[in-house]
PDB file of C-alpha atoms in Angstrom:
ATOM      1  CA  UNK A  27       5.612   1.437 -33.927  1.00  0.00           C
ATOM      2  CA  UNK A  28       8.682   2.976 -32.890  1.00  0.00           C
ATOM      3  CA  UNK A  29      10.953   1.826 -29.935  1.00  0.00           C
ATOM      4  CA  UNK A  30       9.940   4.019 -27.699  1.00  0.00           C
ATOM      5  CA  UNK A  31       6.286   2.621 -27.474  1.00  0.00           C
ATOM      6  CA  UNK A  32       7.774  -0.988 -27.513  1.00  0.00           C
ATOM      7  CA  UNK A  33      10.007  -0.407 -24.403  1.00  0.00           C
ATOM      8  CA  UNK A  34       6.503   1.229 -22.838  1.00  0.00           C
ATOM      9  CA  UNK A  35       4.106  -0.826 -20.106  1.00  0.00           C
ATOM     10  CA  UNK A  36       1.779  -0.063 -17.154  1.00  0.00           C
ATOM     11  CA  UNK A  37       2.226  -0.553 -13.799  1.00  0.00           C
ATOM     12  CA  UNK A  38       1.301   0.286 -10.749  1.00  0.00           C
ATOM     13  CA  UNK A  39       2.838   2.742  -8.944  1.00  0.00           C
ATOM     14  CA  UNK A  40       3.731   2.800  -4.829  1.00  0.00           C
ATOM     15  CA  UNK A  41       4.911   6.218  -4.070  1.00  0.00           C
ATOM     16  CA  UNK A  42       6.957   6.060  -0.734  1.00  0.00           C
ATOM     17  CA  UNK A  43       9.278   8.996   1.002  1.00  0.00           C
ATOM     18  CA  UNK A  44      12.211   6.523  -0.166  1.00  0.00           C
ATOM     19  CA  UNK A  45      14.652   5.972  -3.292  1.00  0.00           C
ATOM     20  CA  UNK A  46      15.825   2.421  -4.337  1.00  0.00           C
ATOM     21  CA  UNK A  47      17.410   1.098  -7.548  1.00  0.00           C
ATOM     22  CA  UNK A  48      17.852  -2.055  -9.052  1.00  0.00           C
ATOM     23  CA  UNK A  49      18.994  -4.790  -7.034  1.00  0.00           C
ATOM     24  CA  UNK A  50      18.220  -3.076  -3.629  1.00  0.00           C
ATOM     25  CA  UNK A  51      15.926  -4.737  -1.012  1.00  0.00           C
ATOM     26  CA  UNK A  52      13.034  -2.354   0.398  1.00  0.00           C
ATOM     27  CA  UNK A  53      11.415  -4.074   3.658  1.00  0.00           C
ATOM     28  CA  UNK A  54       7.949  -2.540   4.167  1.00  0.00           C
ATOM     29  CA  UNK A  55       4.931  -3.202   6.139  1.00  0.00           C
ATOM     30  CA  UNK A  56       1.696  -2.772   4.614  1.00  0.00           C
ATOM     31  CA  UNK A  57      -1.612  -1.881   6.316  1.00  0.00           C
ATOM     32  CA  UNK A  58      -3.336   0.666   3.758  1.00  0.00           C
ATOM     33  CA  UNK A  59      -6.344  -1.304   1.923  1.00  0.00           C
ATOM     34  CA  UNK A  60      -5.488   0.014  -1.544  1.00  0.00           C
ATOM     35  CA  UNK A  61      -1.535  -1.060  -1.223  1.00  0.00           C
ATOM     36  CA  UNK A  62      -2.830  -4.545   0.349  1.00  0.00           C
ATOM     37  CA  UNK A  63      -5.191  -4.808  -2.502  1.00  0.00           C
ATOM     38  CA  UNK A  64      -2.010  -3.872  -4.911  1.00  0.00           C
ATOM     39  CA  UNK A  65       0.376  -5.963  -3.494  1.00  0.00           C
ATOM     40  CA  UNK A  66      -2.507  -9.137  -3.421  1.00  0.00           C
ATOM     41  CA  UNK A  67      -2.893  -8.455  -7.128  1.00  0.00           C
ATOM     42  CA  UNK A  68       0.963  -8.772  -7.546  1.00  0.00           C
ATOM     43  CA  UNK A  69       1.492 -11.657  -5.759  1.00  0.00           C
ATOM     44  CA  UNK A  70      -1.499 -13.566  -7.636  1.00  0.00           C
ATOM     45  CA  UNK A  71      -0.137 -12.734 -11.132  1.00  0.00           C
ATOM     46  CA  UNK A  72       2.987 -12.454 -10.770  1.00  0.00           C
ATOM     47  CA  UNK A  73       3.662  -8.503 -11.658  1.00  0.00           C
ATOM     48  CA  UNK A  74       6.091  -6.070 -10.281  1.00  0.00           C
ATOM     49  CA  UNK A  75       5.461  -2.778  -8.720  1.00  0.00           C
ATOM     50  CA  UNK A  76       6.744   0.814  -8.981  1.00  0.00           C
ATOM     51  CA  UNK A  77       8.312   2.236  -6.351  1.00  0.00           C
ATOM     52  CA  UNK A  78       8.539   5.956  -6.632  1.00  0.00           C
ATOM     53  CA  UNK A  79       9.659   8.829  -4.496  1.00  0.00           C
ATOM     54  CA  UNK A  80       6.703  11.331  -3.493  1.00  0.00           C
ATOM     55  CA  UNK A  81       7.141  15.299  -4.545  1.00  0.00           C
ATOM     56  CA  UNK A  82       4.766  16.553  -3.248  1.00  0.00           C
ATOM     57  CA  UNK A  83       1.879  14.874  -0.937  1.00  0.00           C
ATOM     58  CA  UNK A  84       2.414  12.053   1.569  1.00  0.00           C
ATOM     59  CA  UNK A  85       2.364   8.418   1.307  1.00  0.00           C
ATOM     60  CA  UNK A  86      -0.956   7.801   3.128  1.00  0.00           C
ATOM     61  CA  UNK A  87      -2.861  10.862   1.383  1.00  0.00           C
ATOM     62  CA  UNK A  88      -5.320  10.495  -1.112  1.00  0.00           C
ATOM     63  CA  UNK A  89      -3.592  12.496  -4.001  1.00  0.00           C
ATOM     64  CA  UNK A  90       0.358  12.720  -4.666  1.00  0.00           C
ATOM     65  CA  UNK A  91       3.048  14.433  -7.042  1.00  0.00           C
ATOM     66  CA  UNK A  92       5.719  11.681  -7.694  1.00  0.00           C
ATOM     67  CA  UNK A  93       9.135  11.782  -9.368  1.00  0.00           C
ATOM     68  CA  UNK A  94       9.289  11.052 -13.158  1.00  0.00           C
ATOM     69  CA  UNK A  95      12.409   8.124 -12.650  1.00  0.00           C
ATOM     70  CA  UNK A  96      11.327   5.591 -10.316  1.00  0.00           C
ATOM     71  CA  UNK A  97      12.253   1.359  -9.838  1.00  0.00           C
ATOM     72  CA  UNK A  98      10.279  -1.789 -10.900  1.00  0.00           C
ATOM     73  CA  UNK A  99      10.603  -4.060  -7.679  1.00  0.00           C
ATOM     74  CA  UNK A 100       9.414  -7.888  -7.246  1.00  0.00           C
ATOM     75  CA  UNK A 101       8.316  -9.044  -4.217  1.00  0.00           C
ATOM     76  CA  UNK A 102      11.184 -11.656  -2.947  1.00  0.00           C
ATOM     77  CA  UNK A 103       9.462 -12.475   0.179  1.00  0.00           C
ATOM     78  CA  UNK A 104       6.005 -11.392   2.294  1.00  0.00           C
ATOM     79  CA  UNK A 105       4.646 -12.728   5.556  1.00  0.00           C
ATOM     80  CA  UNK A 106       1.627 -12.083   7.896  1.00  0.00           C
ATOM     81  CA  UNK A 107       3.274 -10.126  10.697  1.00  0.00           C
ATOM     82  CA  UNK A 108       1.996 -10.758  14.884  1.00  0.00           C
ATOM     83  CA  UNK A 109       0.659  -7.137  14.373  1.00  0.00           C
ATOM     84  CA  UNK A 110      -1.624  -8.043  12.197  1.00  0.00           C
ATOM     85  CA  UNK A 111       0.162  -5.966   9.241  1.00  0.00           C
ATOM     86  CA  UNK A 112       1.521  -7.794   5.986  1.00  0.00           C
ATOM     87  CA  UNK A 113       5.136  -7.698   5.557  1.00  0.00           C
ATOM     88  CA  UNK A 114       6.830  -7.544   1.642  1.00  0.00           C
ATOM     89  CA  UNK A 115      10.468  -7.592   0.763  1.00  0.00           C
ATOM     90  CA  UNK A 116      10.319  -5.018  -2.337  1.00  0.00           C
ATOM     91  CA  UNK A 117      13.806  -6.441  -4.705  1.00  0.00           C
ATOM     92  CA  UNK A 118      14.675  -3.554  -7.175  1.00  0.00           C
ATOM     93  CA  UNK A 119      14.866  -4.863 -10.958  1.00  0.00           C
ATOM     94  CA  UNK A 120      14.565  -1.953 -13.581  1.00  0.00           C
ATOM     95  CA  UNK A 121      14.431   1.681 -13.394  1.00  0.00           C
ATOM     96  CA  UNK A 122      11.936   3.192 -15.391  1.00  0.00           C
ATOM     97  CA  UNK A 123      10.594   6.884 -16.447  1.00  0.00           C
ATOM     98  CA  UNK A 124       6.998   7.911 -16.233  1.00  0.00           C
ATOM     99  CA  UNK A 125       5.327   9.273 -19.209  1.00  0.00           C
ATOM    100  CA  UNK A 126       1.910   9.817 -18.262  1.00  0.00           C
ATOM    101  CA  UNK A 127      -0.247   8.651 -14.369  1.00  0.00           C
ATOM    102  CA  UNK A 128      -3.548   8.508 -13.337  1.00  0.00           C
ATOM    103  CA  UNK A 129      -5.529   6.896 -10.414  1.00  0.00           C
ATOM    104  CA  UNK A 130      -6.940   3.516 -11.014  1.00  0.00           C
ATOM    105  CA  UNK A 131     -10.652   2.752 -10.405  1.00  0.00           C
ATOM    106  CA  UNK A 132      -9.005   0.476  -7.268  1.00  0.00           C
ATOM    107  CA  UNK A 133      -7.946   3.577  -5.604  1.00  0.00           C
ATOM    108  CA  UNK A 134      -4.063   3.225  -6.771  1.00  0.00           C
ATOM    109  CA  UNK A 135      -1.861   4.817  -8.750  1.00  0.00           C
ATOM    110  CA  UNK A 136      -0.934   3.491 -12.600  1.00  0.00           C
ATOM    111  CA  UNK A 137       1.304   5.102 -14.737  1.00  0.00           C
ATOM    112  CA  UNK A 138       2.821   4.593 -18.438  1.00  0.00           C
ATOM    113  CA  UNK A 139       6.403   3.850 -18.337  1.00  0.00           C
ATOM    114  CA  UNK A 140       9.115   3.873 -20.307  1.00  0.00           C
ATOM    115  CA  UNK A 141      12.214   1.116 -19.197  1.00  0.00           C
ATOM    116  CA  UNK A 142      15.459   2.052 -18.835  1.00  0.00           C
ATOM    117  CA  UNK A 143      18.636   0.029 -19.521  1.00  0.00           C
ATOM    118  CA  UNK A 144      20.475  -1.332 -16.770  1.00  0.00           C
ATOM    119  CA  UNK A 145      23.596  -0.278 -16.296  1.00  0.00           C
ATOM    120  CA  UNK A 146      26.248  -2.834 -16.875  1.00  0.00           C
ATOM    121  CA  UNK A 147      28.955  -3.903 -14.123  1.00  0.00           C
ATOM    122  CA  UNK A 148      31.923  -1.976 -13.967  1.00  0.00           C
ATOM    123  CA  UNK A 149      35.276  -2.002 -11.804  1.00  0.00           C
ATOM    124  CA  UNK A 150      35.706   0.159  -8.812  1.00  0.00           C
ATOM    125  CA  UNK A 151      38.097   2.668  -9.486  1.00  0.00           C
ATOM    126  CA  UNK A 152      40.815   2.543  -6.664  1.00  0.00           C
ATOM    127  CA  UNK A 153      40.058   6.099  -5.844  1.00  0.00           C
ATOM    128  CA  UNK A 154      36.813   4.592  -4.811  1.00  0.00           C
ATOM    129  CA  UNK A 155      37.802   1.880  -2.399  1.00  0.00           C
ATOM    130  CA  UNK A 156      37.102   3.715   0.779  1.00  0.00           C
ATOM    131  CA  UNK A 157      33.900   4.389  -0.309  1.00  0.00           C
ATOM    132  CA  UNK A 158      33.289   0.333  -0.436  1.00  0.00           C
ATOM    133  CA  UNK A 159      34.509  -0.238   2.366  1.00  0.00           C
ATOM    134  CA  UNK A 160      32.526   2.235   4.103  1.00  0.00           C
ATOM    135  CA  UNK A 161      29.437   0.682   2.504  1.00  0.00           C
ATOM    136  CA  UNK A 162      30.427  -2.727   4.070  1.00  0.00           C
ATOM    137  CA  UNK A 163      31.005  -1.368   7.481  1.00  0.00           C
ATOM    138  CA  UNK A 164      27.316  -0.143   7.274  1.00  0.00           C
ATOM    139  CA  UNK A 165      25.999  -3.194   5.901  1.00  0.00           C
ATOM    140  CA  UNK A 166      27.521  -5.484   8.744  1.00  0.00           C
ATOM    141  CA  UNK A 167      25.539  -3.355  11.228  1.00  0.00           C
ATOM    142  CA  UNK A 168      22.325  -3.559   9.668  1.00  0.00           C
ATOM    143  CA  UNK A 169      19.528  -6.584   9.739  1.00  0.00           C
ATOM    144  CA  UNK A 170      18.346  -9.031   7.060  1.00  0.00           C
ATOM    145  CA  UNK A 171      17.602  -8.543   4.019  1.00  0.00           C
ATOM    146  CA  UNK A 172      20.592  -6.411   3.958  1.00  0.00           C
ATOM    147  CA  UNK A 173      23.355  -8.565   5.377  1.00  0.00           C
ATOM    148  CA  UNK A 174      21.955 -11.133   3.433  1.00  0.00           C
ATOM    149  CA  UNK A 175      22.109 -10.090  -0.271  1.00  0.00           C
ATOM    150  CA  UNK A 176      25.056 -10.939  -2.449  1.00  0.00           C
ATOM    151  CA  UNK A 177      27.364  -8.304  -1.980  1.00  0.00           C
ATOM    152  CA  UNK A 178      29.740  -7.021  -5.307  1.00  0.00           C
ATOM    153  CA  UNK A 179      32.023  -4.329  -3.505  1.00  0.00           C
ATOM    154  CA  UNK A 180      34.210  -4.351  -6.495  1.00  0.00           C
ATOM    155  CA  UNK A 181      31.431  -3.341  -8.876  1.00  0.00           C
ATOM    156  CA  UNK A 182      30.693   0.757  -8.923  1.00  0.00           C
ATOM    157  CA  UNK A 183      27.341   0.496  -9.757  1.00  0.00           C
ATOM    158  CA  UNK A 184      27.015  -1.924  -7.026  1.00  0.00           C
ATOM    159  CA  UNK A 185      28.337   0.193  -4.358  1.00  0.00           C
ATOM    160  CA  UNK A 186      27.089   3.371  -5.275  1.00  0.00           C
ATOM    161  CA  UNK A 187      23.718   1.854  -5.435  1.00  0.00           C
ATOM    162  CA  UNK A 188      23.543   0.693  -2.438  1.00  0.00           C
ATOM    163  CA  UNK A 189      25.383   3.351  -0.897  1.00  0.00           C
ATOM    164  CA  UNK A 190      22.422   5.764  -2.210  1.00  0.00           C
ATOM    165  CA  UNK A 191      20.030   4.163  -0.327  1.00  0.00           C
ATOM    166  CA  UNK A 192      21.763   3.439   2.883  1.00  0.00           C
ATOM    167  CA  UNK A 193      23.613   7.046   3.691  1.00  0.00           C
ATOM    168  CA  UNK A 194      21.350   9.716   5.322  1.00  0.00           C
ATOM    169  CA  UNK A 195      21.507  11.936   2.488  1.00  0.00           C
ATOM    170  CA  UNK A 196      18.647  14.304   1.465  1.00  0.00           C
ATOM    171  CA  UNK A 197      15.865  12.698  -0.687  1.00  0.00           C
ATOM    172  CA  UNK A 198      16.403  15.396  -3.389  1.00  0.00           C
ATOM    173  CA  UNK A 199      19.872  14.061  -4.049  1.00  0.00           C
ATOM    174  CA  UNK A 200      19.033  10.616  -3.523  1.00  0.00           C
ATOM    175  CA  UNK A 201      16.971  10.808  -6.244  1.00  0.00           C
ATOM    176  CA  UNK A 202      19.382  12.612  -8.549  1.00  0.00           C
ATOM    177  CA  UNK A 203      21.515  10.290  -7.858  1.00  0.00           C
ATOM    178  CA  UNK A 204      19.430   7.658  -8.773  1.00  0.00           C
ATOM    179  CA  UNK A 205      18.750   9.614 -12.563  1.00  0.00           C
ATOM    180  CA  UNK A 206      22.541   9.841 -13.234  1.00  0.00           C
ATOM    181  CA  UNK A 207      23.704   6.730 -15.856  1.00  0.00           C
ATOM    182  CA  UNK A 208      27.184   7.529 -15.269  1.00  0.00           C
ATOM    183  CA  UNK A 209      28.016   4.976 -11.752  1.00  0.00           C
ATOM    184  CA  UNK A 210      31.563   7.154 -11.592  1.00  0.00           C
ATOM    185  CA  UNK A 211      30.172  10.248 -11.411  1.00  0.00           C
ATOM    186  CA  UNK A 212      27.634   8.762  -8.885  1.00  0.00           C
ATOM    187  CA  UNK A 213      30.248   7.445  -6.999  1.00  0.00           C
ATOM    188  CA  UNK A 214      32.004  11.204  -7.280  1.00  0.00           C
ATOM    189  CA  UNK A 215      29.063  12.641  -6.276  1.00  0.00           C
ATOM    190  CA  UNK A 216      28.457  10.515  -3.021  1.00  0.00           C
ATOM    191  CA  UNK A 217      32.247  11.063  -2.069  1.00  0.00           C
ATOM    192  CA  UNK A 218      30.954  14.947  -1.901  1.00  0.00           C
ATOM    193  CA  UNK A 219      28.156  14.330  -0.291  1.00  0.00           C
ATOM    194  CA  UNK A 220      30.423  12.347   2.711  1.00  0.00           C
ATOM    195  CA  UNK A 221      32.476  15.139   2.553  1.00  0.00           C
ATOM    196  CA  UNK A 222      29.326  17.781   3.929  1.00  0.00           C
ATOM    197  CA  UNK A 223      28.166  15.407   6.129  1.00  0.00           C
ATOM    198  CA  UNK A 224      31.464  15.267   8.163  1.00  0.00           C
ATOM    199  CA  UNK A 225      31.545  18.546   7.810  1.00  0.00           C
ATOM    200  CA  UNK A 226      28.164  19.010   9.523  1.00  0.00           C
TER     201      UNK A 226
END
């Protein structure tokens, strides 16, 4: 068997008009019977979920295009909301590639993945400080589960990360962003993307 198929499993897949990568917290609240019935069967064995950014489609329609690189999440917390809807913490863990997707016969999407390393800590370069700093002036005006998470603002995968999901940038480049291995050229990349947003 070669490594490839070892580092392969199936999951299901919950594809959402958002991009998050390992370590991020996704607060979402649930109400369509097939992602109840998904995150029920996660919760009782103890399996993750993929969360995956739509191409083409819509998050409540019946068929949809998804992304190939997508994240393996746990569930960190849920609760029964006074609406009546369930509410999950999604925690990001792994990012993985999809090789092959189908529907399931409960309605859901599964797909054949392949892992992907994580990418190990590394120091922020000091051209990249006001980029942290930014990301922790945005984090102290935000809600739990973000102002609650341990925060690593020296660590450029860390903030670049986090600063993926949390800057109003186009999905398109979230998402490449979120493909890249290199967290410096990330970082380089999000410190042009700043740039056109002041810009307007």
């Amino acid at each position: 068997m070669s490594d490839t198929a070892k580092a392969t499993r199936t999951i299901p897949l919950f594809p959402l008009n958002t991009v998050l990568f390992p370590e991020g917290p996704l607060p979402l609240r649930i109400f369509e019977p097939r992602y109840l019935d998904m995150v029920s069967d996660c919760l009782r064995h103890d399996t993750g979920i993929g969360i995956i950014l739509i191409e083409e489609g819509s998050e409540t329609g019946p068929t949809t295009q998804t992304h190939q690189v997508g994240t393996l999440c746990h569930i960190s917390y849920w609760n029964r909301r006074s609406d009546g809807l369930l509410g999950v913490t999604m925690t990001g863990d792994q990012r993985f590639r999809v090789l092959r997707q189908e529907v399931c016969d409960r309605h859901w999407l599964v797909g054949e993945v392949e892992m992907l390393p994580n990418e190990p800590a590394q120091s922020l370069p000091e051209e990249f400080i006001p980029l942290a700093e930014l990301l922790e002036r945005i984090i102290g005006q935000l809600d739990p589960p973000f102002t609650t998470m341990k925060k690593r603002l020296q660590d450029a995968c860390w903030v670049g990360a986090r600063l993926t999901e949390l800057l109003p940038l186009d999905l398109r480049r979230k998402q490449s962003l979120l493909e890249l291995d290199n967290p410096l050229q990330r970082l380089a990349v999000l410190n042009e993307s700043l740039h056109e947003l002041e810009m307007g």
